[in-house]
PDB file of C-alpha atoms in Angstrom:
ATOM      1  CA  MET R 126      -0.073  -0.270   0.367  1.00 95.00           C
ATOM      2  CA  ARG R 127       1.366   3.308  -0.933  1.00 96.00           C
ATOM      3  CA  VAL R 128       1.978   5.939   1.761  1.00 97.00           C
ATOM      4  CA  ASN R 129       2.911   9.621   1.391  1.00 95.00           C
ATOM      5  CA  PRO R 130       6.004   9.375   2.905  1.00 92.00           C
ATOM      6  CA  ARG R 131       6.129  13.283   3.182  1.00 92.00           C
ATOM      7  CA  SER R 132       2.436  13.657   3.904  1.00 94.00           C
ATOM      8  CA  PRO R 133       0.882   9.916   4.443  1.00 96.00           C
ATOM      9  CA  GLU R 134      -3.029   9.445   3.934  1.00 97.00           C
ATOM     10  CA  PRO R 135      -5.439   8.788   6.795  1.00 96.00           C
ATOM     11  CA  GLU R 136      -6.836   5.755   5.371  1.00 98.00           C
ATOM     12  CA  ALA R 137      -3.294   4.181   4.806  1.00 98.00           C
ATOM     13  CA  ILE R 138      -2.706   4.655   8.377  1.00 98.00           C
ATOM     14  CA  ALA R 139      -6.441   3.620   9.749  1.00 98.00           C
ATOM     15  CA  ARG R 140      -5.671   0.482   7.422  1.00 98.00           C
ATOM     16  CA  ALA R 141      -1.936  -0.184   9.680  1.00 98.00           C
ATOM     17  CA  VAL R 142      -3.538   0.814  12.963  1.00 98.00           C
ATOM     18  CA  GLU R 143      -5.368  -1.629  12.521  1.00 98.00           C
ATOM     19  CA  VAL R 144      -3.912  -4.468  11.695  1.00 98.00           C
ATOM     20  CA  ILE R 145      -1.646  -3.803  14.729  1.00 98.00           C
ATOM     21  CA  ARG R 146      -4.187  -3.382  16.801  1.00 98.00           C
ATOM     22  CA  SER R 147      -5.968  -7.364  15.398  1.00 98.00           C
ATOM     23  CA  GLY R 148      -2.307  -8.300  16.180  1.00 98.00           C
ATOM     24  CA  GLY R 149      -0.734  -8.474  12.927  1.00 98.00           C
ATOM     25  CA  VAL R 150       2.448  -7.182  11.665  1.00 99.00           C
ATOM     26  CA  VAL R 151       3.249  -3.593   9.166  1.00 99.00           C
ATOM     27  CA  CYS R 152       5.701  -2.770   7.490  1.00 98.00           C
ATOM     28  CA  PHE R 153       6.836   0.656   7.760  1.00 98.00           C
ATOM     29  CA  PRO R 154       9.235   4.210   7.035  1.00 96.00           C
ATOM     30  CA  THR R 155      10.562   5.180  10.155  1.00 92.00           C
ATOM     31  CA  ARG R 156      13.772   7.372   9.641  1.00 87.00           C
ATOM     32  CA  CYS R 157      16.962   5.891   7.673  1.00 88.00           C
ATOM     33  CA  LEU R 158      15.657   2.176   6.981  1.00 92.00           C
ATOM     34  CA  TYR R 159      11.836  -0.293   7.137  1.00 96.00           C
ATOM     35  CA  GLY R 160      10.221  -1.169   9.913  1.00 96.00           C
ATOM     36  CA  LEU R 161       8.359  -3.750  11.680  1.00 98.00           C
ATOM     37  CA  GLY R 162       5.646  -3.279  13.472  1.00 98.00           C
ATOM     38  CA  ALA R 163       3.269  -4.802  15.464  1.00 98.00           C
ATOM     39  CA  ASP R 164       2.155  -3.683  19.300  1.00 98.00           C
ATOM     40  CA  ALA R 165       4.747  -3.041  21.743  1.00 96.00           C
ATOM     41  CA  LEU R 166       2.789  -5.074  24.804  1.00 95.00           C
ATOM     42  CA  ASP R 167       0.930  -7.516  22.778  1.00 97.00           C
ATOM     43  CA  THR R 168       3.085 -11.044  23.551  1.00 96.00           C
ATOM     44  CA  ALA R 169       1.954 -12.873  20.768  1.00 97.00           C
ATOM     45  CA  ALA R 170       2.477  -9.903  18.110  1.00 98.00           C
ATOM     46  CA  VAL R 171       6.012  -9.638  19.987  1.00 97.00           C
ATOM     47  CA  GLU R 172       7.080 -13.173  19.083  1.00 97.00           C
ATOM     48  CA  ARG R 173       5.909 -13.022  15.758  1.00 98.00           C
ATOM     49  CA  VAL R 174       8.316 -10.102  14.852  1.00 98.00           C
ATOM     50  CA  PHE R 175      10.516 -12.916  16.206  1.00 98.00           C
ATOM     51  CA  GLU R 176       9.616 -15.062  13.701  1.00 98.00           C
ATOM     52  CA  ILE R 177       9.474 -13.382  10.817  1.00 98.00           C
ATOM     53  CA  LYS R 178      13.393 -11.507  11.613  1.00 98.00           C
ATOM     54  CA  GLN R 179      14.486 -15.164  12.880  1.00 97.00           C
ATOM     55  CA  ARG R 180      15.380 -12.856  15.672  1.00 96.00           C
ATOM     56  CA  PRO R 181      17.836 -14.806  18.420  1.00 96.00           C
ATOM     57  CA  ALA R 182      15.821 -15.044  21.371  1.00 93.00           C
ATOM     58  CA  ASP R 183      18.988 -12.980  23.558  1.00 94.00           C
ATOM     59  CA  MET R 184      18.227 -10.078  21.471  1.00 95.00           C
ATOM     60  CA  PRO R 185      15.838  -7.565  22.339  1.00 96.00           C
ATOM     61  CA  LEU R 186      13.486  -5.306  20.705  1.00 96.00           C
ATOM     62  CA  LEU R 187      13.446  -1.855  20.261  1.00 96.00           C
ATOM     63  CA  VAL R 188      10.020   0.480  20.625  1.00 97.00           C
ATOM     64  CA  LEU R 189       8.701   3.034  19.164  1.00 98.00           C
ATOM     65  CA  ILE R 190       6.802   6.675  21.024  1.00 97.00           C
ATOM     66  CA  GLY R 191       4.704   8.675  19.408  1.00 93.00           C
ATOM     67  CA  ARG R 192       4.825  11.496  22.445  1.00 91.00           C
ATOM     68  CA  SER R 193       7.134  11.244  25.004  1.00 89.00           C
ATOM     69  CA  ALA R 194       4.477  10.936  27.656  1.00 88.00           C
ATOM     70  CA  GLN R 195       4.539   7.254  26.734  1.00 91.00           C
ATOM     71  CA  LEU R 196       7.708   6.654  28.280  1.00 92.00           C
ATOM     72  CA  THR R 197       5.739   6.382  31.889  1.00 89.00           C
ATOM     73  CA  GLU R 198       3.947   3.480  30.316  1.00 91.00           C
ATOM     74  CA  LEU R 199       7.131   1.690  29.566  1.00 96.00           C
ATOM     75  CA  ALA R 200       9.565   2.555  31.764  1.00 97.00           C
ATOM     76  CA  GLU R 201      10.013   2.702  35.771  1.00 95.00           C
ATOM     77  CA  ARG R 202      12.090   4.925  36.047  1.00 94.00           C
ATOM     78  CA  VAL R 203      12.969   8.148  33.690  1.00 94.00           C
ATOM     79  CA  PRO R 204      17.331   9.442  35.006  1.00 93.00           C
ATOM     80  CA  PRO R 205      17.439  12.962  34.790  1.00 92.00           C
ATOM     81  CA  MET R 206      20.961  11.910  32.178  1.00 93.00           C
ATOM     82  CA  ALA R 207      17.994  10.248  30.010  1.00 94.00           C
ATOM     83  CA  GLN R 208      15.713  13.056  30.257  1.00 94.00           C
ATOM     84  CA  MET R 209      18.570  15.799  29.494  1.00 94.00           C
ATOM     85  CA  LEU R 210      19.710  13.492  26.772  1.00 95.00           C
ATOM     86  CA  MET R 211      16.309  13.326  25.390  1.00 96.00           C
ATOM     87  CA  ASP R 212      16.014  17.036  25.123  1.00 95.00           C
ATOM     88  CA  ARG R 213      19.060  17.341  22.665  1.00 94.00           C
ATOM     89  CA  PHE R 214      18.810  14.193  20.266  1.00 95.00           C
ATOM     90  CA  TRP R 215      14.776  14.048  20.823  1.00 95.00           C
ATOM     91  CA  PRO R 216      12.724  12.785  18.137  1.00 94.00           C
ATOM     92  CA  GLY R 217      14.889  10.042  15.739  1.00 90.00           C
ATOM     93  CA  ARG R 218      18.667   9.060  16.016  1.00 92.00           C
ATOM     94  CA  LEU R 219      18.757   8.459  20.031  1.00 96.00           C
ATOM     95  CA  THR R 220      16.866   5.135  20.854  1.00 97.00           C
ATOM     96  CA  LEU R 221      17.321   5.206  24.859  1.00 98.00           C
ATOM     97  CA  VAL R 222      17.737   1.731  26.430  1.00 98.00           C
ATOM     98  CA  MET R 223      16.377   2.272  30.449  1.00 98.00           C
ATOM     99  CA  GLU R 224      14.658   0.046  33.281  1.00 98.00           C
ATOM    100  CA  ALA R 225      11.275  -1.855  32.066  1.00 98.00           C
ATOM    101  CA  ARG R 226       7.894  -1.814  33.330  1.00 96.00           C
ATOM    102  CA  SER R 227       6.639  -5.680  35.289  1.00 93.00           C
ATOM    103  CA  ILE R 228       3.705  -4.954  31.935  1.00 91.00           C
ATOM    104  CA  ILE R 229       6.696  -4.660  29.222  1.00 95.00           C
ATOM    105  CA  PRO R 230       6.630  -8.559  27.265  1.00 94.00           C
ATOM    106  CA  VAL R 231       9.570 -10.824  28.682  1.00 94.00           C
ATOM    107  CA  ARG R 232       9.634 -11.607  25.368  1.00 94.00           C
ATOM    108  CA  LEU R 233      10.273  -7.413  24.013  1.00 95.00           C
ATOM    109  CA  THR R 234      12.822  -7.472  26.231  1.00 96.00           C
ATOM    110  CA  ALA R 235      14.719 -10.592  25.907  1.00 95.00           C
ATOM    111  CA  GLY R 236      14.801 -11.147  29.810  1.00 94.00           C
ATOM    112  CA  THR R 237      17.519  -8.479  30.506  1.00 95.00           C
ATOM    113  CA  GLY R 238      14.078  -6.235  32.154  1.00 96.00           C
ATOM    114  CA  LYS R 239      15.471  -3.737  30.245  1.00 97.00           C
ATOM    115  CA  ILE R 240      13.655  -1.987  27.501  1.00 97.00           C
ATOM    116  CA  GLY R 241      14.995   0.318  24.364  1.00 97.00           C
ATOM    117  CA  ILE R 242      13.259   3.527  23.510  1.00 98.00           C
ATOM    118  CA  ARG R 243      13.108   5.519  20.024  1.00 97.00           C
ATOM    119  CA  LEU R 244      10.735   9.149  19.026  1.00 97.00           C
ATOM    120  CA  ALA R 245       9.453   7.880  16.432  1.00 95.00           C
ATOM    121  CA  ALA R 246      10.859  11.144  13.792  1.00 93.00           C
ATOM    122  CA  HIS R 247       9.468  10.098  10.353  1.00 94.00           C
ATOM    123  CA  PRO R 248       6.146  11.327   9.489  1.00 96.00           C
ATOM    124  CA  VAL R 249       4.714   7.937   7.892  1.00 97.00           C
ATOM    125  CA  ALA R 250       6.011   5.715  11.584  1.00 96.00           C
ATOM    126  CA  ARG R 251       4.863   8.994  14.187  1.00 96.00           C
ATOM    127  CA  ALA R 252       1.708   9.184  12.769  1.00 97.00           C
ATOM    128  CA  LEU R 253       0.794   5.430  13.321  1.00 96.00           C
ATOM    129  CA  VAL R 254       2.663   5.065  16.580  1.00 96.00           C
ATOM    130  CA  GLU R 255       0.070   8.151  17.931  1.00 95.00           C
ATOM    131  CA  ALA R 256      -2.825   6.667  16.178  1.00 97.00           C
ATOM    132  CA  THR R 257      -2.486   3.285  17.613  1.00 96.00           C
ATOM    133  CA  GLY R 258      -1.979   4.832  21.355  1.00 93.00           C
ATOM    134  CA  ARG R 259      -0.015   2.037  21.935  1.00 93.00           C
ATOM    135  CA  PRO R 260       3.662   2.052  21.510  1.00 96.00           C
ATOM    136  CA  ILE R 261       5.048  -0.369  18.506  1.00 97.00           C
ATOM    137  CA  THR R 262       8.174  -2.305  18.019  1.00 97.00           C
ATOM    138  CA  GLY R 263      10.782  -0.404  15.732  1.00 94.00           C
ATOM    139  CA  THR R 264      12.828  -3.110  15.024  1.00 94.00           C
ATOM    140  CA  SER R 265      14.881  -2.716  11.107  1.00 94.00           C
ATOM    141  CA  ALA R 266      12.365  -5.050   8.335  1.00 96.00           C
ATOM    142  CA  ASN R 267      15.588  -7.918   7.770  1.00 96.00           C
ATOM    143  CA  LEU R 268      16.608 -11.487   8.793  1.00 96.00           C
ATOM    144  CA  SER R 269      18.456 -11.340  10.942  1.00 94.00           C
ATOM    145  CA  GLY R 270      21.891 -10.036  10.546  1.00 90.00           C
ATOM    146  CA  GLU R 271      20.867  -9.585   7.095  1.00 93.00           C
ATOM    147  CA  SER R 272      21.487  -6.045   5.318  1.00 89.00           C
ATOM    148  CA  GLY R 273      18.356  -3.413   6.760  1.00 90.00           C
ATOM    149  CA  CYS R 274      16.164  -2.661   3.843  1.00 93.00           C
ATOM    150  CA  ARG R 275      16.363   0.812   2.244  1.00 95.00           C
ATOM    151  CA  GLN R 276      12.790   0.411  -0.301  1.00 96.00           C
ATOM    152  CA  ILE R 277      10.175  -2.221  -0.613  1.00 97.00           C
ATOM    153  CA  ALA R 278      11.691  -3.628  -3.557  1.00 96.00           C
ATOM    154  CA  GLU R 279      15.068  -4.766  -1.453  1.00 96.00           C
ATOM    155  CA  LEU R 280      12.543  -6.504   1.079  1.00 97.00           C
ATOM    156  CA  ASP R 281      13.174 -10.192   1.652  1.00 96.00           C
ATOM    157  CA  ASP R 282      10.601 -12.263   0.248  1.00 96.00           C
ATOM    158  CA  GLN R 283      10.230 -14.874   2.961  1.00 96.00           C
ATOM    159  CA  ILE R 284       9.591 -11.039   5.261  1.00 97.00           C
ATOM    160  CA  ALA R 285       7.271  -9.411   2.876  1.00 97.00           C
ATOM    161  CA  ARG R 286       4.811 -13.195   3.065  1.00 98.00           C
ATOM    162  CA  GLN R 287       4.044 -13.007   6.511  1.00 98.00           C
ATOM    163  CA  VAL R 288       3.883  -9.464   6.857  1.00 98.00           C
ATOM    164  CA  ASP R 289      -0.140  -8.034   7.436  1.00 99.00           C
ATOM    165  CA  LEU R 290       0.580  -5.192   5.223  1.00 98.00           C
ATOM    166  CA  ILE R 291       3.334  -2.988   3.560  1.00 98.00           C
ATOM    167  CA  LEU R 292       3.358   0.959   3.768  1.00 98.00           C
ATOM    168  CA  ASP R 293       5.296   1.736   0.869  1.00 98.00           C
ATOM    169  CA  GLY R 294       6.525   5.139   1.721  1.00 97.00           C
ATOM    170  CA  GLY R 295       9.393   4.709  -1.440  1.00 96.00           C
ATOM    171  CA  PRO R 296      13.068   4.754  -1.181  1.00 95.00           C
ATOM    172  CA  LEU R 297      14.845   5.850   2.643  1.00 93.00           C
ATOM    173  CA  LYS R 298      17.464   7.622   2.546  1.00 85.00           C
ATOM    174  CA  GLY R 299      19.526   4.512   4.183  1.00 85.00           C
ATOM    175  CA  GLY R 300      23.030   4.594   6.242  1.00 79.00           C
ATOM    176  CA  VAL R 301      23.554   3.407   9.538  1.00 81.00           C
ATOM    177  CA  GLY R 302      20.301   3.048  12.756  1.00 83.00           C
ATOM    178  CA  SER R 303      19.703   5.036  15.600  1.00 91.00           C
ATOM    179  CA  THR R 304      22.560   5.770  18.506  1.00 95.00           C
ATOM    180  CA  VAL R 305      21.939   3.244  22.072  1.00 96.00           C
ATOM    181  CA  VAL R 306      22.889   4.799  24.569  1.00 98.00           C
ATOM    182  CA  ASP R 307      22.034   2.472  27.690  1.00 98.00           C
ATOM    183  CA  VAL R 308      21.656   5.111  31.212  1.00 97.00           C
ATOM    184  CA  THR R 309      20.070   1.494  33.838  1.00 96.00           C
ATOM    185  CA  GLY R 310      23.399   2.443  35.751  1.00 93.00           C
ATOM    186  CA  GLU R 311      25.330   5.695  37.009  1.00 88.00           C
ATOM    187  CA  ASN R 312      27.309   6.259  33.939  1.00 90.00           C
ATOM    188  CA  PRO R 313      25.679   6.457  30.622  1.00 94.00           C
ATOM    189  CA  VAL R 314      26.489   3.679  27.602  1.00 96.00           C
ATOM    190  CA  VAL R 315      26.777   4.022  24.545  1.00 96.00           C
ATOM    191  CA  ILE R 316      25.918   0.389  23.079  1.00 95.00           C
ATOM    192  CA  ARG R 317      25.177   1.164  19.680  1.00 94.00           C
ATOM    193  CA  GLU R 318      27.168   3.457  17.355  1.00 94.00           C
ATOM    194  CA  GLY R 319      24.494   4.591  14.704  1.00 91.00           C
ATOM    195  CA  GLU R 320      23.647   7.916  13.404  1.00 90.00           C
ATOM    196  CA  ILE R 321      24.993   9.793  16.574  1.00 95.00           C
ATOM    197  CA  SER R 322      28.864   9.804  16.953  1.00 95.00           C
ATOM    198  CA  LYS R 323      30.164   7.776  20.453  1.00 94.00           C
ATOM    199  CA  PRO R 324      32.315  11.259  20.763  1.00 95.00           C
ATOM    200  CA  GLU R 325      28.785  12.934  20.407  1.00 95.00           C
ATOM    201  CA  ILE R 326      27.281  11.668  22.759  1.00 94.00           C
ATOM    202  CA  LEU R 327      30.451  11.639  25.132  1.00 93.00           C
ATOM    203  CA  ALA R 328      30.270  15.348  24.342  1.00 93.00           C
ATOM    204  CA  ALA R 329      26.992  15.775  25.376  1.00 92.00           C
ATOM    205  CA  ILE R 330      26.383  14.201  28.924  1.00 89.00           C
ATOM    206  CA  LYS R 331      30.135  15.823  29.364  1.00 88.00           C
ATOM    207  CA  SER R 332      28.189  19.256  28.067  1.00 87.00           C
ATOM    208  CA  ILE R 333      25.208  17.767  31.315  1.00 76.00           C
ATOM    209  CA  ARG R 334      26.966  17.566  33.903  1.00 68.00           C
TER     210      ARG R 334
END
């Protein structure tokens, strides 16, 4: 299903929301690559994402939210450092790992007790999360260990057959994903360097302190 990447049609978003609320999985555009979206609080839906990606059980899935207020639904607490990094780098580009609330499916966190959260930046992703009213998974639309998908033509046939809906927003810019920072401890830890370089993150932390 085609969707305008800058101003998504209400009909396309409504159809995707219907799929997600019924436990389905949607392929949709994000800032850099296409992602797989499912209700992050629905254990069965999360399990489907793992199966579609053939993702190892010990690898957590990150979650997209549409507004910062949703953090309290997912994280046990929001450390002051996390709030300052959000103020500096959100939306997009940065995923923050926090302590997960007990309502979060263990499958989503891979039993770590932590959850990676990012504020959606792409117009389609943001509209989808906001209209769903629930956090959704934001993992890349590729088989585990394979390269991400910059356009639907690159989407693995196996994934295309298993998802319930594809929102085709055209070619994306590609590149690396978000930078992932764990803020559960006393000192933030850069888990994955992405759109924001590690030196930039460390400089931001230093300036905040």
